Short mmCIF file of C-alpha atoms and ligand atoms in Angstrom, two decimals:
data_model
loop_
_atom_site.label_atom_id
_atom_site.label_comp_id
_atom_site.label_asym_id
_atom_site.label_seq_id
_atom_site.Cartn_x
_atom_site.Cartn_y
_atom_site.Cartn_z
CA MET A 1286 0.00 0.00 0.00
CA PHE A 1287 1.20 3.48 -0.85
CA LEU A 1288 0.14 6.72 0.83
CA LYS A 1289 0.62 10.21 -0.51
CA VAL A 1290 -0.30 13.15 1.68
CA LEU A 1291 -2.16 15.66 -0.48
CA GLY A 1292 -3.09 17.74 2.54
CA CYS A 1293 -2.70 17.29 6.29
CA GLY A 1294 -3.90 20.68 7.51
CA GLU A 1295 -6.70 21.50 9.92
CA ALA A 1296 -9.78 23.60 9.12
CA PHE A 1297 -7.88 26.89 9.24
CA SER A 1298 -4.90 25.68 7.17
CA ALA A 1299 -2.36 26.45 9.91
CA GLY A 1300 1.14 26.46 8.48
CA GLY A 1301 -0.23 26.85 4.94
CA ARG A 1302 -1.13 23.14 4.82
CA LEU A 1303 -3.94 22.03 2.53
CA HIS A 1304 -7.07 20.55 4.07
CA THR A 1305 -7.07 16.86 4.91
CA SER A 1306 -6.87 14.49 1.92
CA PHE A 1307 -4.75 11.37 1.61
CA LEU A 1308 -4.24 9.39 -1.56
CA VAL A 1309 -4.12 5.66 -0.79
CA GLU A 1310 -3.14 3.20 -3.50
CA GLN A 1311 -3.08 -0.57 -3.54
CA ASP A 1312 -2.83 -2.90 -6.53
CA GLY A 1313 -3.73 -0.07 -8.88
CA PHE A 1314 -6.82 0.91 -6.89
CA ARG A 1315 -6.75 4.57 -5.86
CA LEU A 1316 -8.84 5.97 -3.07
CA LEU A 1317 -8.98 9.27 -1.31
CA LEU A 1318 -9.13 9.18 2.43
CA ASP A 1319 -11.04 12.37 3.23
CA CYS A 1320 -11.67 15.00 0.63
CA GLY A 1321 -10.95 18.53 1.84
CA PRO A 1322 -11.98 21.57 -0.23
CA SER A 1323 -8.41 21.95 -1.56
CA VAL A 1324 -8.29 18.38 -2.90
CA LEU A 1325 -7.98 19.39 -6.56
CA VAL A 1326 -5.08 21.70 -5.64
CA GLY A 1327 -3.36 18.81 -3.89
CA LEU A 1328 -3.87 16.39 -6.77
CA ARG A 1329 -2.76 18.82 -9.49
CA ARG A 1330 0.19 20.09 -7.49
CA HIS A 1331 1.59 16.55 -7.63
CA GLY A 1332 0.57 15.79 -11.20
CA ILE A 1333 -2.04 13.22 -10.15
CA ASP A 1334 -4.93 12.97 -12.60
CA PRO A 1335 -8.17 13.46 -10.62
CA MET A 1336 -9.84 11.07 -13.10
CA SER A 1337 -7.64 8.26 -11.80
CA LEU A 1338 -9.45 8.09 -8.44
CA ASP A 1339 -11.62 5.02 -7.92
CA ALA A 1340 -13.21 5.78 -4.55
CA VAL A 1341 -13.43 8.26 -1.67
CA VAL A 1342 -13.85 7.46 2.03
CA ILE A 1343 -14.96 10.26 4.35
CA SER A 1344 -14.29 10.26 8.11
CA HIS A 1345 -16.85 12.88 9.12
CA LEU A 1346 -18.97 15.68 7.77
CA HIS A 1347 -16.95 18.78 8.60
CA GLY A 1348 -16.21 20.96 5.57
CA ASP A 1349 -12.43 20.56 5.88
CA HIS A 1350 -12.87 16.79 5.41
CA PHE A 1351 -15.68 16.41 2.85
CA GLY A 1352 -15.96 19.89 1.28
CA GLY A 1353 -13.96 18.84 -1.79
CA LEU A 1354 -16.66 16.44 -2.97
CA PRO A 1355 -18.75 19.07 -4.83
CA PHE A 1356 -15.60 20.24 -6.65
CA LEU A 1357 -14.62 16.69 -7.62
CA ASP A 1358 -18.19 16.04 -8.74
CA ARG A 1359 -18.31 19.10 -10.99
CA PHE A 1360 -14.86 18.27 -12.36
CA TYR A 1361 -16.03 14.77 -13.30
CA HIS A 1362 -19.21 16.14 -14.83
CA ALA A 1363 -17.42 18.84 -16.82
CA PHE A 1364 -14.65 16.62 -18.12
CA GLY A 1365 -16.76 13.52 -18.75
CA ARG A 1366 -15.77 10.86 -16.26
CA SER A 1367 -16.57 7.57 -17.94
CA ARG A 1368 -16.95 5.30 -14.90
CA PRO A 1369 -18.69 5.47 -11.54
CA LEU A 1370 -17.11 7.04 -8.46
CA VAL A 1371 -17.77 5.22 -5.20
CA VAL A 1372 -17.97 7.35 -2.06
CA TRP A 1373 -18.26 5.90 1.44
CA GLY A 1374 -19.07 8.13 4.37
CA PRO A 1375 -21.00 8.28 7.63
CA PRO A 1376 -24.80 8.37 7.77
CA LEU A 1377 -26.14 11.71 6.41
CA LEU A 1378 -23.42 11.78 3.74
CA ARG A 1379 -25.96 12.08 0.92
CA GLU A 1380 -28.04 14.75 2.67
CA ARG A 1381 -25.01 16.92 3.51
CA PHE A 1382 -23.48 16.43 0.06
CA GLU A 1383 -26.70 17.61 -1.56
CA LEU A 1384 -26.85 20.66 0.74
CA ALA A 1385 -23.26 21.53 -0.17
CA MET A 1386 -23.98 21.07 -3.88
CA GLY A 1387 -27.04 23.32 -3.68
CA ALA A 1388 -25.03 26.03 -1.94
CA PHE A 1389 -21.84 25.86 -4.01
CA PHE A 1390 -23.22 25.00 -7.45
CA PRO A 1391 -26.90 26.02 -7.48
CA GLY A 1392 -28.91 24.47 -10.29
CA SER A 1393 -26.16 22.03 -11.21
CA VAL A 1394 -28.29 18.91 -11.12
CA GLU A 1395 -27.09 17.23 -14.30
CA ARG A 1396 -24.42 14.58 -13.83
CA ARG A 1397 -22.77 12.84 -16.75
CA TYR A 1398 -21.31 10.01 -14.73
CA GLU A 1399 -22.49 7.79 -11.92
CA LEU A 1400 -21.88 8.92 -8.35
CA GLU A 1401 -22.45 6.13 -5.83
CA LEU A 1402 -22.90 7.49 -2.29
CA HIS A 1403 -22.84 4.86 0.46
CA SER A 1404 -23.18 5.16 4.21
CA TYR A 1405 -20.92 2.80 6.08
CA ALA A 1406 -21.80 0.69 9.08
CA ARG A 1407 -19.05 -0.70 11.31
CA SER A 1408 -17.39 -2.70 8.57
CA PHE A 1409 -17.38 -2.35 4.82
CA SER A 1410 -15.21 -3.14 1.87
CA VAL A 1411 -13.69 -0.77 -0.66
CA GLY A 1412 -11.57 -1.82 -3.64
CA GLY A 1413 -11.05 -5.24 -2.10
CA LEU A 1414 -9.77 -3.70 1.13
CA GLU A 1415 -11.49 -4.52 4.39
CA ALA A 1416 -12.45 -1.32 6.18
CA LEU A 1417 -13.69 -0.46 9.64
CA ALA A 1418 -15.44 2.73 10.78
CA LEU A 1419 -15.60 3.36 14.53
CA PRO A 1420 -17.47 6.30 16.07
CA VAL A 1421 -15.14 8.78 17.80
CA ASP A 1422 -15.60 11.80 20.06
CA HIS A 1423 -15.89 14.95 17.94
CA ASP A 1424 -18.76 17.28 16.95
CA GLU A 1425 -21.75 14.90 16.97
CA LEU A 1426 -23.50 16.70 14.11
CA THR A 1427 -20.67 15.61 11.80
CA ASN A 1428 -21.07 11.88 12.50
CA PRO A 1429 -17.39 11.50 13.36
CA HIS A 1430 -15.59 8.21 12.71
CA GLY A 1431 -12.07 6.87 12.87
CA LEU A 1432 -11.21 4.56 10.00
CA ARG A 1433 -9.15 1.49 9.41
CA ILE A 1434 -8.49 0.56 5.80
CA GLY A 1435 -6.39 -2.58 5.59
CA PRO A 1436 -3.09 -1.88 7.41
CA LEU A 1437 -3.74 1.88 7.56
CA ALA A 1438 -5.52 3.51 10.51
CA PHE A 1439 -6.77 7.09 10.64
CA SER A 1440 -8.23 8.82 13.69
CA GLY A 1441 -10.39 11.29 11.77
CA ASP A 1442 -11.03 14.26 14.06
CA THR A 1443 -11.57 13.34 17.68
CA ARG A 1444 -10.83 14.07 21.28
CA TRP A 1445 -8.63 11.48 22.93
CA THR A 1446 -10.73 8.33 23.25
CA SER A 1447 -9.90 4.69 23.95
CA THR A 1448 -11.36 3.95 20.49
CA LEU A 1449 -8.00 5.15 19.15
CA LEU A 1450 -6.37 2.13 20.80
CA GLU A 1451 -8.74 -0.17 18.92
CA LEU A 1452 -8.11 1.62 15.62
CA ALA A 1453 -4.33 1.52 16.02
CA GLU A 1454 -4.10 -2.11 17.15
CA GLY A 1455 -1.83 -3.94 14.72
CA ALA A 1456 -1.84 -1.15 12.12
CA SER A 1457 1.29 -0.63 10.04
CA VAL A 1458 0.67 3.11 9.95
CA PHE A 1459 -1.63 5.16 12.17
CA LEU A 1460 -2.39 8.75 11.20
CA CYS A 1461 -3.57 10.46 14.36
CA GLU A 1462 -4.91 13.95 14.60
CA CYS A 1463 -3.23 16.35 16.99
CA GLY A 1464 -5.20 19.57 16.87
CA LEU A 1465 -3.93 20.99 20.16
CA ALA A 1466 -0.82 21.10 22.30
CA VAL A 1467 -2.67 20.72 25.59
CA PRO A 1468 -6.24 19.47 26.23
CA GLY A 1469 -8.77 22.25 25.70
CA LYS A 1470 -12.33 22.99 24.69
CA PRO A 1471 -12.10 22.10 20.98
CA LYS A 1472 -12.93 18.44 20.36
CA HIS A 1473 -9.46 17.47 19.20
CA CYS A 1474 -6.68 15.28 20.48
CA SER A 1475 -3.82 17.01 22.28
CA LEU A 1476 -0.11 16.36 22.09
CA GLU A 1477 -0.06 16.05 25.86
CA GLU A 1478 -2.61 13.20 25.78
CA LEU A 1479 -0.84 11.43 22.92
CA ARG A 1480 2.42 11.53 24.87
CA ARG A 1481 0.67 10.08 27.89
CA HIS A 1482 -0.94 7.25 25.91
CA ARG A 1483 1.74 6.63 23.27
CA SER A 1484 2.91 3.31 24.72
CA LEU A 1485 -0.66 1.95 24.58
CA LEU A 1486 -1.01 2.60 20.84
CA ARG A 1487 0.10 -0.69 19.29
CA CYS A 1488 0.86 0.38 15.74
CA LYS A 1489 4.16 0.09 13.88
CA ARG A 1490 4.42 3.77 12.91
CA LEU A 1491 2.48 6.72 14.20
CA PHE A 1492 2.28 10.03 12.36
CA LEU A 1493 0.62 13.14 13.72
CA THR A 1494 -1.67 15.08 11.37
CA HIS A 1495 -4.21 17.96 11.49
CA LEU A 1496 -1.80 20.02 13.63
CA GLY A 1497 -3.05 23.23 15.20
CA GLN A 1498 -0.82 26.28 15.22
CA ASP A 1499 0.22 25.70 18.82
CA VAL A 1500 1.52 22.24 17.89
CA LEU A 1501 3.20 23.51 14.72
CA ASP A 1502 5.03 26.05 16.89
CA LEU A 1503 6.67 23.14 18.77
CA LEU A 1504 8.11 21.40 15.65
CA PRO A 1505 10.29 19.45 15.31
CA LEU A 1506 8.99 17.09 17.97
CA PRO A 1507 11.60 14.82 19.58
CA ASP A 1508 9.18 11.93 20.06
CA PHE A 1509 6.70 11.89 17.14
CA GLU A 1510 6.81 11.73 13.35
CA VAL A 1511 4.65 14.41 11.77
CA LEU A 1512 2.97 14.42 8.35
CA GLU A 1513 3.84 17.06 5.76
CA ASP A 1514 1.94 17.87 2.58
CA GLY A 1515 3.47 15.91 -0.29
CA MET A 1516 4.94 13.20 1.96
CA GLU A 1517 4.96 9.64 0.56
CA ILE A 1518 4.81 6.61 2.83
CA GLN A 1519 5.15 2.97 1.84
CA ILE A 1520 2.90 0.86 4.06
ZN1 ZN B 767 -10.73 18.75 10.71
ZN1 ZN B 768 -13.78 17.93 12.30
#
């Protein structure tokens, strides 16, 4: 499995990082893990043809994680995608996608390709990869989930929760959000909590992502690997 970081920024693009979108490739199957509004920037910046994507998996329904879907959809419509696009996301994916479409591209109801929107339950399969979606502790209205796709684990956005231990168990790579330096009001995981629980996370490699400005200000970290836009990881 191959991972390319298109964007690993948080909602406010601290550090000039693009919104969260990871390109995951296995056996020629290409999926996007989260689809931030800057996804087309990320793909084109690295010379990746947006048409080459087979599927998208969304962790939760905050704009910085799914807001790129309307742009991808209009791109595929405008440039004549010839095959279906499969999108997996939490319950309410279709409803929120249609709201976003109506707001961003009013009246654009024609679609010259097939868009398959699916809501996941606990386990599902995408491109032959076994996937797991576990509810995490973030803004409830966004239906937040952490995801496991084959050997890759991703926290999504969440406060520290023991569910992260389950997600990370046996993973080759775990991408864990770290939105804050110390625990605070926003529903994000803090560096302080990750340090405290690091030894319990049983994954081979752990990378921090979705860094808030206060965490970016502490880089480089002596004890954690941190994602960068454009980074490539062999899994
Ligand atoms: Zn986010
Ligand atoms: Zn979020």
